[in-house]
Amino acid sequence: MSVTQLKMQKNTGSTIISVVLLALLIWALSSGKKDVNPRKGSEETQVAAKETPAPGELEKTPIEKPPEEEKPEATNKPSGKKLPEEPIPEVNPPPIVPPVAKQAPEEKAEPPENTPPPAPAPEIVPAPKASVKGVVTDGEGKPIAGVLVRLRKAEKRAKKKKDQEKRELGSTETDGRGVFEFLEIDPAPSVELMAFHLDYVEFQGKPFELRSAEAIESFTIRLSRGGRINITVLGPDGSPHAGADLSIWRAVDDRKHPWEKIKTRKADSSGKSFFAGLHDNSYSLRAGGNGGTRHYTRLLQVTGSRNLEQVIQLEPEKTISGIVRNSRGEPVKGSLVKSFRSRLELGQEEKSSNRTNAGGEFSIGQLGDGVYLVTVQSKGYLRHSRMINAGEKVTLVLRQYGRISGQVVSRSSGRAITGSRAQLDPLGVQKGGQGLQPNAEGFFRSNNLLPGSYLLKVTAPGHTPASLDLEVKDGQNLELIIELEIPSP
């Protein structure tokens, strides 16, 4: 090869390299990326120059083009004019440029100083608990052990048990020194202390405020003995009646319920018991009702702190028994049979009840001498009542309700009459007629009719009214067809 040809080949290789480098520079400048700088471009130029093939390999290796995703947009394409060749500058290694964080086009960054800090979560601080401590003594200042002390909210009187439980803040018993203590109690604007003991009059203190974190240690509760009733219970044979049920009721200002139960006890093995701590008042002492004995009641008056001695001899219970049947003689199962007697002199009512078995049999016990009102009732039957002496065995007959049903039609066509009306009135001593409204097809019905005589009146627009005498028997179901005539012109 000649020297001239070698020079031309070198010049051609230099020209191609210059064109490639210039195209890369123009593409980098026209892409509009902020993170592209001349130093980085120079570094790429040096890398491209190092990877350029030898002049002998130019014909075999095509020039690499930038990837498609990196193509500049049409507005930034270089013009078709050929730019003058520029010498390749020598570039030193560029400094490392830190990456720039990019921001999504939809989001707008706010300066950190303008972003409000998150609100702190509210802190709930419970109110500090309170405590109450005291001692219970008798009238002479001696401590009383085993006293039930209750601390409750001082509100209006709660009649329901759930309401009473909501009012109570705590309960405890006094120890051998008569001391009671309530710890970790929620503060309340108004509370009160109550104390109970079988031998003393119940105590209810004045309301006071229980403040947060307050520790009260100066309470002294003094209980008075009050009245006392000593009781000896004897059975019908005169021997001690162990385990007899005893209760004491005091008179209250309530016309509907004049007596309020306050205490209950059982007689011991020797038939003895007592009630103490009673206010000045009228009381009803009740015993018996178990072990084949009837209920016993005695009225007493307690005054001051005096003791009353009471000997109670229980009477054997009497019963009213029998069977319940319907008018056909069939036993009526599940009928409720109740006995009732009011004893005004004792201020109480005697009640007892029982249900019939599959054979219609019943037995009502715990009755005393005398007459009782016995009432029996069962579904589908009329209620039946009668006066019966204790100790009798009877048969109670129940009558069933009667029913009528029917249809109002036209005699000429036999079709139902629209807009008809019916009136059913009892005859004789019975009272209380009832209007019957037939439906669109003329049907009507009346249930729970007492056996007896009735007058049925039927009217309809454009038809002559009609009336019919009916006799409804015990448990009978009458089915009727009422035909109305069209009056002649």
CSV table of C-alpha atoms in Angstrom, one decimal:
chain,number,residue,atom,x,y,z
A,1,MET,CA,0.0,0.0,0.0
A,2,SER,CA,1.3,3.5,-0.9
A,3,VAL,CA,1.8,6.3,1.6
A,4,THR,CA,-0.9,8.4,0.0
A,5,GLN,CA,-3.5,5.6,0.4
A,6,LEU,CA,-2.5,5.2,4.0
A,7,LYS,CA,-2.9,8.9,4.8
A,8,MET,CA,-6.3,8.9,3.0
A,9,GLN,CA,-7.4,5.9,5.1
A,10,LYS,CA,-6.4,7.6,8.4
A,11,ASN,CA,-8.2,10.8,7.4
A,12,THR,CA,-11.3,8.9,6.6
A,13,GLY,CA,-11.3,7.1,10.0
A,14,SER,CA,-10.8,10.4,11.8
A,15,THR,CA,-13.7,12.0,9.9
A,16,ILE,CA,-16.0,9.1,10.8
A,17,ILE,CA,-15.1,9.3,14.5
A,18,SER,CA,-15.6,13.1,14.6
A,19,VAL,CA,-19.0,12.8,13.0
A,20,VAL,CA,-20.1,10.1,15.5
A,21,LEU,CA,-18.9,12.2,18.5
A,22,LEU,CA,-20.6,15.4,17.1
A,23,ALA,CA,-23.9,13.5,16.6
A,24,LEU,CA,-23.8,12.3,20.2
A,25,LEU,CA,-23.1,15.8,21.5
A,26,ILE,CA,-26.0,17.3,19.6
A,27,TRP,CA,-28.4,14.6,20.7
A,28,ALA,CA,-27.4,15.1,24.4
A,29,LEU,CA,-27.9,18.9,24.1
A,30,SER,CA,-31.2,18.6,22.4
A,31,SER,CA,-32.8,16.0,24.8
A,32,GLY,CA,-33.6,18.7,27.4
A,33,LYS,CA,-32.6,16.5,30.4
A,34,LYS,CA,-31.5,18.4,33.4
A,35,ASP,CA,-29.1,15.8,34.6
A,36,VAL,CA,-27.0,15.9,31.3
A,37,ASN,CA,-23.9,18.1,31.5
A,38,PRO,CA,-20.9,18.7,29.3
A,39,ARG,CA,-18.6,16.9,31.6
A,40,LYS,CA,-20.7,13.7,31.4
A,41,GLY,CA,-20.9,14.1,27.7
A,42,SER,CA,-17.1,14.4,27.5
A,43,GLU,CA,-16.8,11.3,29.5
A,44,GLU,CA,-19.1,9.4,27.1
A,45,THR,CA,-17.0,10.9,24.2
A,46,GLN,CA,-13.9,9.4,25.7
A,47,VAL,CA,-15.5,6.1,26.3
A,48,ALA,CA,-16.8,6.1,22.7
A,49,ALA,CA,-13.3,7.0,21.4
A,50,LYS,CA,-11.7,4.2,23.3
A,51,GLU,CA,-14.2,1.7,21.9
A,52,THR,CA,-13.8,2.8,18.3
A,53,PRO,CA,-12.5,0.0,16.1
A,54,ALA,CA,-9.3,0.1,14.2
A,55,PRO,CA,-9.3,1.7,10.7
A,56,GLY,CA,-9.2,-1.8,9.1
A,57,GLU,CA,-12.4,-2.9,10.8
A,58,LEU,CA,-14.6,0.1,9.8
A,59,GLU,CA,-16.1,-1.6,6.8
A,60,LYS,CA,-17.2,-4.7,8.8
A,61,THR,CA,-18.7,-3.0,11.9
A,62,PRO,CA,-21.8,-0.8,11.5
A,63,ILE,CA,-22.2,2.4,13.6
A,64,GLU,CA,-24.4,1.8,16.7
A,65,LYS,CA,-27.5,4.0,17.1
A,66,PRO,CA,-29.0,5.3,20.3
A,67,PRO,CA,-32.0,3.2,21.6
A,68,GLU,CA,-35.4,4.2,20.4
A,69,GLU,CA,-36.7,5.3,23.9
A,70,GLU,CA,-33.9,7.8,24.1
A,71,LYS,CA,-34.7,9.4,20.7
A,72,PRO,CA,-35.3,13.2,21.0
A,73,GLU,CA,-38.7,14.6,20.2
A,74,ALA,CA,-39.4,16.0,16.8
A,75,THR,CA,-39.1,19.6,17.9
A,76,ASN,CA,-35.5,18.9,19.1
A,77,LYS,CA,-34.2,17.1,16.0
A,78,PRO,CA,-31.1,18.6,14.5
A,79,SER,CA,-31.3,20.3,11.1
A,80,GLY,CA,-30.2,18.4,8.0
A,81,LYS,CA,-27.3,20.7,7.4
A,82,LYS,CA,-23.8,19.3,7.9
A,83,LEU,CA,-22.0,20.9,10.7
A,84,PRO,CA,-18.3,21.8,10.5
A,85,GLU,CA,-15.9,19.3,12.1
A,86,GLU,CA,-14.6,20.2,15.5
A,87,PRO,CA,-11.5,18.9,17.2
A,88,ILE,CA,-12.0,16.4,20.0
A,89,PRO,CA,-11.2,18.1,23.2
A,90,GLU,CA,-9.3,16.3,25.9
A,91,VAL,CA,-11.5,15.9,28.9
A,92,ASN,CA,-10.3,15.0,32.4
A,93,PRO,CA,-12.4,12.5,34.5
A,94,PRO,CA,-15.6,14.3,35.5
A,95,PRO,CA,-16.7,14.7,39.1
A,96,ILE,CA,-19.4,12.5,40.4
A,97,VAL,CA,-22.8,14.3,40.3
A,98,PRO,CA,-25.3,13.2,43.0
A,99,PRO,CA,-28.7,12.0,41.6
A,100,VAL,CA,-31.5,14.5,41.5
A,101,ALA,CA,-34.8,13.4,42.9
A,102,LYS,CA,-37.6,13.5,40.4
A,103,GLN,CA,-41.2,14.5,41.1
A,104,ALA,CA,-44.3,13.0,39.7
A,105,PRO,CA,-46.2,15.4,37.5
A,106,GLU,CA,-49.5,14.9,39.3
A,107,GLU,CA,-48.1,15.7,42.8
A,108,LYS,CA,-47.2,19.1,44.1
A,109,ALA,CA,-44.5,19.2,46.7
A,110,GLU,CA,-45.1,21.4,49.7
A,111,PRO,CA,-42.3,22.9,51.6
A,112,PRO,CA,-41.7,21.0,54.8
A,113,GLU,CA,-42.1,24.1,56.9
A,114,ASN,CA,-45.7,24.5,55.6
A,115,THR,CA,-46.9,21.0,56.6
A,116,PRO,CA,-48.7,21.1,60.0
A,117,PRO,CA,-47.4,18.5,62.5
A,118,PRO,CA,-49.9,15.7,63.4
A,119,ALA,CA,-52.2,16.4,66.3
A,120,PRO,CA,-51.1,14.5,69.5
A,121,ALA,CA,-53.5,11.8,70.7
A,122,PRO,CA,-55.6,13.0,73.7
A,123,GLU,CA,-54.4,11.6,77.0
A,124,ILE,CA,-57.1,10.2,79.2
A,125,VAL,CA,-56.2,10.5,82.8
A,126,PRO,CA,-58.5,8.6,85.2
A,127,ALA,CA,-59.6,10.4,88.3
A,128,PRO,CA,-57.8,9.2,91.4
A,129,LYS,CA,-59.8,6.8,93.6
A,130,ALA,CA,-61.1,7.6,97.0
A,131,SER,CA,-61.3,5.5,100.2
A,132,VAL,CA,-63.7,5.4,103.2
A,133,LYS,CA,-62.8,3.8,106.6
A,134,GLY,CA,-64.8,3.7,109.9
A,135,VAL,CA,-66.0,1.6,112.8
A,136,VAL,CA,-69.5,0.3,113.9
A,137,THR,CA,-70.4,0.3,117.6
A,138,ASP,CA,-73.4,-0.2,119.7
A,139,GLY,CA,-75.0,2.4,122.0
A,140,GLU,CA,-72.3,1.9,124.6
A,141,GLY,CA,-69.5,2.4,122.2
A,142,LYS,CA,-68.6,-1.3,122.0
A,143,PRO,CA,-67.5,-2.5,118.5
A,144,ILE,CA,-69.9,-4.8,116.6
A,145,ALA,CA,-68.5,-7.6,114.4
A,146,GLY,CA,-70.2,-9.0,111.4
A,147,VAL,CA,-72.1,-5.9,110.4
A,148,LEU,CA,-72.9,-5.7,106.7
A,149,VAL,CA,-71.9,-2.1,105.6
A,150,ARG,CA,-72.8,-0.8,102.1
A,151,LEU,CA,-71.7,2.3,100.3
A,152,ARG,CA,-74.0,3.5,97.6
A,153,LYS,CA,-74.9,6.5,95.5
A,154,ALA,CA,-77.5,8.6,97.3
A,155,GLU,CA,-80.2,8.8,94.6
A,156,LYS,CA,-83.9,8.4,94.5
A,157,ARG,CA,-85.2,5.1,95.7
A,158,ALA,CA,-84.7,2.3,93.1
A,159,LYS,CA,-87.5,-0.2,92.9
A,160,LYS,CA,-85.9,-2.6,90.5
A,161,LYS,CA,-83.1,-4.9,91.6
A,162,LYS,CA,-80.9,-3.9,88.6
A,163,ASP,CA,-81.2,-0.2,89.6
A,164,GLN,CA,-80.2,-1.0,93.2
A,165,GLU,CA,-77.1,-2.8,92.0
A,166,LYS,CA,-76.1,0.1,89.8
A,167,ARG,CA,-76.3,2.4,92.9
A,168,GLU,CA,-74.1,0.2,95.1
A,169,LEU,CA,-70.4,1.2,95.1
A,170,GLY,CA,-69.2,-1.6,97.5
A,171,SER,CA,-70.1,-3.7,100.4
A,172,THR,CA,-68.1,-5.3,103.3
A,173,GLU,CA,-68.5,-6.7,106.8
A,174,THR,CA,-66.9,-5.4,109.9
A,175,ASP,CA,-64.0,-7.3,111.5
A,176,GLY,CA,-63.6,-8.3,115.1
A,177,ARG,CA,-62.8,-4.7,116.0
A,178,GLY,CA,-65.9,-3.4,114.2
A,179,VAL,CA,-63.8,-1.8,111.5
A,180,PHE,CA,-64.9,-1.5,107.9
A,181,GLU,CA,-62.9,-0.1,104.9
A,182,PHE,CA,-63.7,0.7,101.3
A,183,LEU,CA,-60.7,1.2,98.9
A,184,GLU,CA,-60.4,2.2,95.3
A,185,ILE,CA,-63.8,3.8,95.2
A,186,ASP,CA,-64.8,6.1,92.3
A,187,PRO,CA,-65.6,9.6,93.4
A,188,ALA,CA,-69.3,10.7,93.4
A,189,PRO,CA,-71.1,13.9,94.3
A,190,SER,CA,-73.4,12.2,96.8
A,191,VAL,CA,-73.0,8.9,98.6
A,192,GLU,CA,-74.4,7.3,101.7
A,193,LEU,CA,-73.5,4.5,104.2
A,194,MET,CA,-75.9,1.8,105.3
A,195,ALA,CA,-75.4,-0.9,108.0
A,196,PHE,CA,-77.4,-4.1,108.6
A,197,HIS,CA,-77.3,-6.6,111.5
A,198,LEU,CA,-80.0,-9.0,112.7
A,199,ASP,CA,-79.8,-7.9,116.3
A,200,TYR,CA,-79.8,-4.1,115.6
A,201,VAL,CA,-81.9,-1.5,113.8
A,202,GLU,CA,-80.7,-0.9,110.3
A,203,PHE,CA,-78.7,2.3,109.8
A,204,GLN,CA,-78.9,4.7,106.9
A,205,GLY,CA,-76.5,7.7,107.1
A,206,LYS,CA,-76.8,11.2,105.6
A,207,PRO,CA,-75.5,11.8,102.1
A,208,PHE,CA,-72.0,13.2,101.7
A,209,GLU,CA,-69.7,14.1,98.8
A,210,LEU,CA,-66.8,11.7,98.0
A,211,ARG,CA,-64.1,13.7,96.3
A,212,SER,CA,-61.3,12.5,94.0
A,213,ALA,CA,-58.3,11.1,95.9
A,214,GLU,CA,-60.0,11.7,99.2
A,215,ALA,CA,-59.3,9.4,102.2
A,216,ILE,CA,-62.0,9.5,104.9
A,217,GLU,CA,-61.1,7.6,108.1
A,218,SER,CA,-63.4,9.2,110.7
A,219,PHE,CA,-66.7,7.5,110.2
A,220,THR,CA,-68.4,6.1,113.3
A,221,ILE,CA,-71.7,4.2,112.9
A,222,ARG,CA,-73.7,3.6,116.1
A,223,LEU,CA,-76.5,1.0,116.0
A,224,SER,CA,-79.4,0.7,118.4
A,225,ARG,CA,-80.9,-2.6,119.4
A,226,GLY,CA,-84.5,-1.6,118.9
A,227,GLY,CA,-87.3,-4.1,119.5
A,228,ARG,CA,-86.9,-7.9,119.5
A,229,ILE,CA,-89.4,-10.8,119.0
A,230,ASN,CA,-88.4,-14.2,120.4
A,231,ILE,CA,-90.3,-17.0,118.7
A,232,THR,CA,-91.1,-20.6,119.6
A,233,VAL,CA,-92.7,-22.7,116.8
A,234,LEU,CA,-94.7,-25.8,117.7
A,235,GLY,CA,-96.2,-28.3,115.3
A,236,PRO,CA,-99.9,-29.4,115.2
A,237,ASP,CA,-99.1,-32.1,117.8
A,238,GLY,CA,-97.5,-29.6,120.1
A,239,SER,CA,-93.8,-30.7,119.6
A,240,PRO,CA,-91.1,-28.2,118.4
A,241,HIS,CA,-91.4,-27.7,114.7
A,242,ALA,CA,-87.8,-27.5,113.4
A,243,GLY,CA,-87.1,-25.7,110.1
A,244,ALA,CA,-90.3,-23.8,110.0
A,245,ASP,CA,-90.3,-20.8,107.6
A,246,LEU,CA,-90.6,-17.4,109.4
A,247,SER,CA,-90.9,-13.9,108.0
A,248,ILE,CA,-91.6,-10.5,109.5
A,249,TRP,CA,-93.5,-7.8,107.5
A,250,ARG,CA,-93.8,-4.2,108.5
A,251,ALA,CA,-96.7,-1.8,107.7
A,252,VAL,CA,-96.1,0.7,105.0
A,253,ASP,CA,-98.1,3.6,103.6
A,254,ASP,CA,-99.2,1.8,100.4
A,255,ARG,CA,-102.9,1.1,99.8
A,256,LYS,CA,-102.2,-1.6,97.2
A,257,HIS,CA,-99.4,-3.4,99.1
A,258,PRO,CA,-99.8,-2.4,102.8
A,259,TRP,CA,-97.1,-4.8,104.0
A,260,GLU,CA,-93.4,-5.0,103.2
A,261,LYS,CA,-91.3,-8.1,103.9
A,262,ILE,CA,-88.1,-7.1,105.7
A,263,LYS,CA,-86.5,-10.3,107.2
A,264,THR,CA,-86.8,-14.0,106.9
A,265,ARG,CA,-85.4,-16.8,109.1
A,266,LYS,CA,-85.9,-20.5,109.9
A,267,ALA,CA,-86.6,-22.1,113.2
A,268,ASP,CA,-83.7,-24.1,114.7
A,269,SER,CA,-83.8,-27.7,115.8
A,270,SER,CA,-85.6,-26.7,118.9
A,271,GLY,CA,-88.2,-24.7,117.0
A,272,LYS,CA,-86.8,-21.4,118.2
A,273,SER,CA,-85.9,-18.2,116.4
A,274,PHE,CA,-86.1,-14.4,116.7
A,275,PHE,CA,-86.3,-11.1,114.9
A,276,ALA,CA,-84.4,-8.1,116.4
A,277,GLY,CA,-83.5,-4.5,115.5
A,278,LEU,CA,-87.1,-3.5,114.9
A,279,HIS,CA,-88.3,0.1,114.7
A,280,ASP,CA,-91.4,1.3,116.5
A,281,ASN,CA,-94.1,0.0,114.0
A,282,SER,CA,-96.8,-2.5,113.3
A,283,TYR,CA,-95.6,-5.9,112.2
A,284,SER,CA,-97.1,-9.1,110.7
A,285,LEU,CA,-95.4,-12.3,111.9
A,286,ARG,CA,-95.9,-15.2,109.5
A,287,ALA,CA,-94.9,-18.8,109.8
A,288,GLY,CA,-95.7,-22.3,108.4
A,289,GLY,CA,-96.7,-23.3,104.9
A,290,ASN,CA,-94.3,-26.3,104.8
A,291,GLY,CA,-94.2,-29.8,106.3
A,292,GLY,CA,-98.0,-30.3,106.1
A,293,THR,CA,-98.8,-27.1,108.0
A,294,ARG,CA,-100.9,-24.1,106.9
A,295,HIS,CA,-99.8,-20.5,106.9
A,296,TYR,CA,-100.0,-18.7,110.2
A,297,THR,CA,-100.2,-15.0,110.7
A,298,ARG,CA,-100.1,-12.8,113.8
A,299,LEU,CA,-100.2,-9.0,114.1
A,300,LEU,CA,-97.8,-7.4,116.6
A,301,GLN,CA,-96.9,-3.8,117.7
A,302,VAL,CA,-93.3,-3.1,118.6
A,303,THR,CA,-92.4,-0.1,120.7
A,304,GLY,CA,-89.0,1.0,122.1
A,305,SER,CA,-86.5,-1.7,122.8
A,306,ARG,CA,-88.8,-4.2,124.7
A,307,ASN,CA,-88.7,-7.9,123.9
A,308,LEU,CA,-91.8,-9.8,122.8
A,309,GLU,CA,-92.2,-13.6,123.4
A,310,GLN,CA,-94.3,-15.4,120.9
A,311,VAL,CA,-95.4,-19.1,120.9
A,312,ILE,CA,-96.9,-20.2,117.6
A,313,GLN,CA,-98.7,-23.6,117.2
A,314,LEU,CA,-99.2,-24.4,113.6
A,315,GLU,CA,-102.4,-25.9,112.3
A,316,PRO,CA,-102.5,-28.9,109.9
A,317,GLU,CA,-103.1,-27.8,106.4
A,318,LYS,CA,-106.4,-28.5,104.7
A,319,THR,CA,-106.9,-29.1,101.0
A,320,ILE,CA,-109.5,-28.6,98.3
A,321,SER,CA,-109.2,-31.4,95.7
A,322,GLY,CA,-111.3,-32.7,92.8
A,323,ILE,CA,-111.5,-33.1,89.0
A,324,VAL,CA,-112.2,-30.7,86.1
A,325,ARG,CA,-114.4,-31.9,83.2
A,326,ASN,CA,-116.2,-30.3,80.3
A,327,SER,CA,-119.9,-30.6,79.6
A,328,ARG,CA,-119.3,-33.9,77.7
A,329,GLY,CA,-117.7,-35.4,80.8
A,330,GLU,CA,-114.2,-35.4,79.4
A,331,PRO,CA,-111.3,-34.4,81.8
A,332,VAL,CA,-109.7,-31.1,81.0
A,333,LYS,CA,-105.9,-31.3,81.2
A,334,GLY,CA,-103.8,-28.3,82.2
A,335,SER,CA,-106.6,-26.2,83.8
A,336,LEU,CA,-105.4,-23.6,86.3
A,337,VAL,CA,-107.3,-23.9,89.7
A,338,LYS,CA,-106.8,-21.1,92.2
A,339,SER,CA,-108.1,-20.5,95.7
A,340,PHE,CA,-108.4,-17.1,97.3
A,341,ARG,CA,-109.4,-15.7,100.7
A,342,SER,CA,-109.0,-12.2,102.1
A,343,ARG,CA,-108.4,-11.8,105.9
A,344,LEU,CA,-108.8,-8.2,106.6
A,345,GLU,CA,-108.2,-8.6,110.3
A,346,LEU,CA,-104.7,-9.8,109.5
A,347,GLY,CA,-104.1,-7.5,106.6
A,348,GLN,CA,-103.3,-10.2,104.2
A,349,GLU,CA,-104.6,-12.4,101.4
A,350,GLU,CA,-104.4,-16.2,101.3
A,351,LYS,CA,-103.7,-17.6,97.9
A,352,SER,CA,-102.9,-21.1,96.6
A,353,SER,CA,-103.0,-22.7,93.1
A,354,ASN,CA,-102.5,-26.0,91.2
A,355,ARG,CA,-102.9,-27.3,87.6
A,356,THR,CA,-104.9,-30.4,86.6
A,357,ASN,CA,-103.0,-33.5,85.4
A,358,ALA,CA,-103.8,-35.6,82.4
A,359,GLY,CA,-106.9,-37.0,84.2
A,360,GLY,CA,-108.1,-33.5,85.1
A,361,GLU,CA,-107.3,-34.0,88.8
A,362,PHE,CA,-106.0,-31.2,91.1
A,363,SER,CA,-105.3,-30.6,94.8
A,364,ILE,CA,-104.8,-27.2,96.5
A,365,GLY,CA,-103.1,-27.2,99.9
A,366,GLN,CA,-101.9,-25.0,102.8
A,367,LEU,CA,-105.5,-24.0,103.5
A,368,GLY,CA,-107.1,-23.2,106.9
A,369,ASP,CA,-110.6,-23.6,108.2
A,370,GLY,CA,-113.3,-21.7,106.3
A,371,VAL,CA,-114.6,-20.9,102.8
A,372,TYR,CA,-112.4,-20.1,99.8
A,373,LEU,CA,-113.3,-18.7,96.4
A,374,VAL,CA,-112.1,-21.3,93.8
A,375,THR,CA,-111.6,-20.3,90.2
A,376,VAL,CA,-110.8,-22.6,87.3
A,377,GLN,CA,-109.8,-21.5,83.8
A,378,SER,CA,-108.6,-23.2,80.6
A,379,LYS,CA,-108.0,-22.2,77.0
A,380,GLY,CA,-111.2,-22.4,74.9
A,381,TYR,CA,-113.4,-22.6,78.0
A,382,LEU,CA,-115.4,-20.1,80.1
A,383,ARG,CA,-113.9,-19.2,83.4
A,384,HIS,CA,-115.8,-20.9,86.3
A,385,SER,CA,-115.9,-19.8,90.0
A,386,ARG,CA,-117.6,-21.0,93.1
A,387,MET,CA,-117.2,-20.9,96.9
A,388,ILE,CA,-115.9,-24.1,98.4
A,389,ASN,CA,-115.1,-25.1,102.0
A,390,ALA,CA,-111.6,-26.2,102.9
A,391,GLY,CA,-111.4,-30.0,103.0
A,392,GLU,CA,-114.0,-30.7,100.3
A,393,LYS,CA,-113.5,-32.8,97.2
A,394,VAL,CA,-115.5,-31.4,94.2
A,395,THR,CA,-116.1,-31.8,90.4
A,396,LEU,CA,-115.8,-28.6,88.4
A,397,VAL,CA,-117.5,-28.5,85.0
A,398,LEU,CA,-116.3,-26.1,82.4
A,399,ARG,CA,-118.4,-24.9,79.5
A,400,GLN,CA,-116.9,-24.2,76.1
A,401,TYR,CA,-117.4,-21.1,74.0
A,402,GLY,CA,-119.8,-21.4,71.0
A,403,ARG,CA,-119.1,-20.2,67.5
A,404,ILE,CA,-121.2,-19.2,64.5
A,405,SER,CA,-120.1,-18.8,60.9
A,406,GLY,CA,-122.0,-18.2,57.7
A,407,GLN,CA,-122.5,-16.5,54.3
A,408,VAL,CA,-124.9,-13.9,53.0
A,409,VAL,CA,-126.2,-14.7,49.5
A,410,SER,CA,-129.0,-13.5,47.2
A,411,ARG,CA,-131.9,-16.0,47.0
A,412,SER,CA,-132.5,-15.2,43.3
A,413,SER,CA,-129.0,-15.8,42.0
A,414,GLY,CA,-127.4,-17.8,44.8
A,415,ARG,CA,-124.3,-15.5,44.6
A,416,ALA,CA,-122.7,-13.6,47.5
A,417,ILE,CA,-123.9,-10.1,48.2
A,418,THR,CA,-121.3,-7.3,48.4
A,419,GLY,CA,-121.7,-4.8,51.1
A,420,SER,CA,-123.9,-6.8,53.5
A,421,ARG,CA,-123.8,-6.3,57.2
A,422,ALA,CA,-124.8,-8.4,60.3
A,423,GLN,CA,-125.6,-7.6,63.9
A,424,LEU,CA,-125.5,-10.3,66.7
A,425,ASP,CA,-127.3,-9.4,69.9
A,426,PRO,CA,-127.7,-11.7,73.0
A,427,LEU,CA,-131.2,-12.3,74.4
A,428,GLY,CA,-132.0,-12.5,78.1
A,429,VAL,CA,-129.6,-11.4,80.8
A,430,GLN,CA,-126.5,-11.3,78.6
A,431,LYS,CA,-125.2,-8.0,77.4
A,432,GLY,CA,-122.9,-6.8,74.7
A,433,GLY,CA,-124.0,-7.1,71.1
A,434,GLN,CA,-121.4,-7.3,68.3
A,435,GLY,CA,-121.4,-6.1,64.7
A,436,LEU,CA,-120.2,-8.6,62.1
A,437,GLN,CA,-118.7,-7.4,58.8
A,438,PRO,CA,-119.0,-10.0,56.0
A,439,ASN,CA,-116.1,-10.0,53.5
A,440,ALA,CA,-116.3,-9.6,49.7
A,441,GLU,CA,-117.6,-13.1,49.4
A,442,GLY,CA,-120.2,-12.6,52.1
A,443,PHE,CA,-118.6,-14.8,54.7
A,444,PHE,CA,-118.7,-13.8,58.4
A,445,ARG,CA,-117.7,-15.4,61.8
A,446,SER,CA,-118.0,-14.9,65.5
A,447,ASN,CA,-116.0,-16.9,68.1
A,448,ASN,CA,-116.0,-17.1,71.9
A,449,LEU,CA,-119.8,-16.9,72.3
A,450,LEU,CA,-121.3,-17.7,75.7
A,451,PRO,CA,-123.9,-20.4,75.5
A,452,GLY,CA,-127.4,-18.9,75.2
A,453,SER,CA,-129.9,-17.2,72.9
A,454,TYR,CA,-129.0,-14.6,70.2
A,455,LEU,CA,-130.8,-12.6,67.5
A,456,LEU,CA,-129.0,-12.2,64.2
A,457,LYS,CA,-130.0,-9.3,61.9
A,458,VAL,CA,-128.7,-9.1,58.3
A,459,THR,CA,-129.0,-6.3,55.8
A,460,ALA,CA,-127.7,-5.7,52.3
A,461,PRO,CA,-128.1,-2.9,49.6
A,462,GLY,CA,-131.1,-3.6,47.3
A,463,HIS,CA,-132.3,-6.6,49.4
A,464,THR,CA,-135.0,-7.1,52.1
A,465,PRO,CA,-133.4,-7.3,55.7
A,466,ALA,CA,-133.7,-10.6,57.5
A,467,SER,CA,-133.5,-11.7,61.2
A,468,LEU,CA,-132.9,-15.1,62.7
A,469,ASP,CA,-133.2,-16.5,66.3
A,470,LEU,CA,-130.2,-18.6,67.3
A,471,GLU,CA,-129.5,-20.9,70.2
A,472,VAL,CA,-125.8,-21.4,70.9
A,473,LYS,CA,-125.0,-24.4,73.0
A,474,ASP,CA,-121.9,-25.3,75.0
A,475,GLY,CA,-119.0,-25.8,72.5
A,476,GLN,CA,-121.4,-25.7,69.5
A,477,ASN,CA,-120.3,-24.4,66.1
A,478,LEU,CA,-123.3,-23.1,64.0
A,479,GLU,CA,-122.8,-22.8,60.2
A,480,LEU,CA,-125.4,-20.6,58.5
A,481,ILE,CA,-126.5,-19.6,54.9
A,482,ILE,CA,-128.5,-16.4,55.0
A,483,GLU,CA,-130.5,-15.8,51.8
A,484,LEU,CA,-131.9,-12.3,51.2
A,485,GLU,CA,-134.7,-11.5,48.7
A,486,ILE,CA,-134.8,-8.7,46.3
A,487,PRO,CA,-138.0,-6.7,47.0
A,488,SER,CA,-140.7,-6.8,44.2
A,489,PRO,CA,-141.2,-3.5,42.3
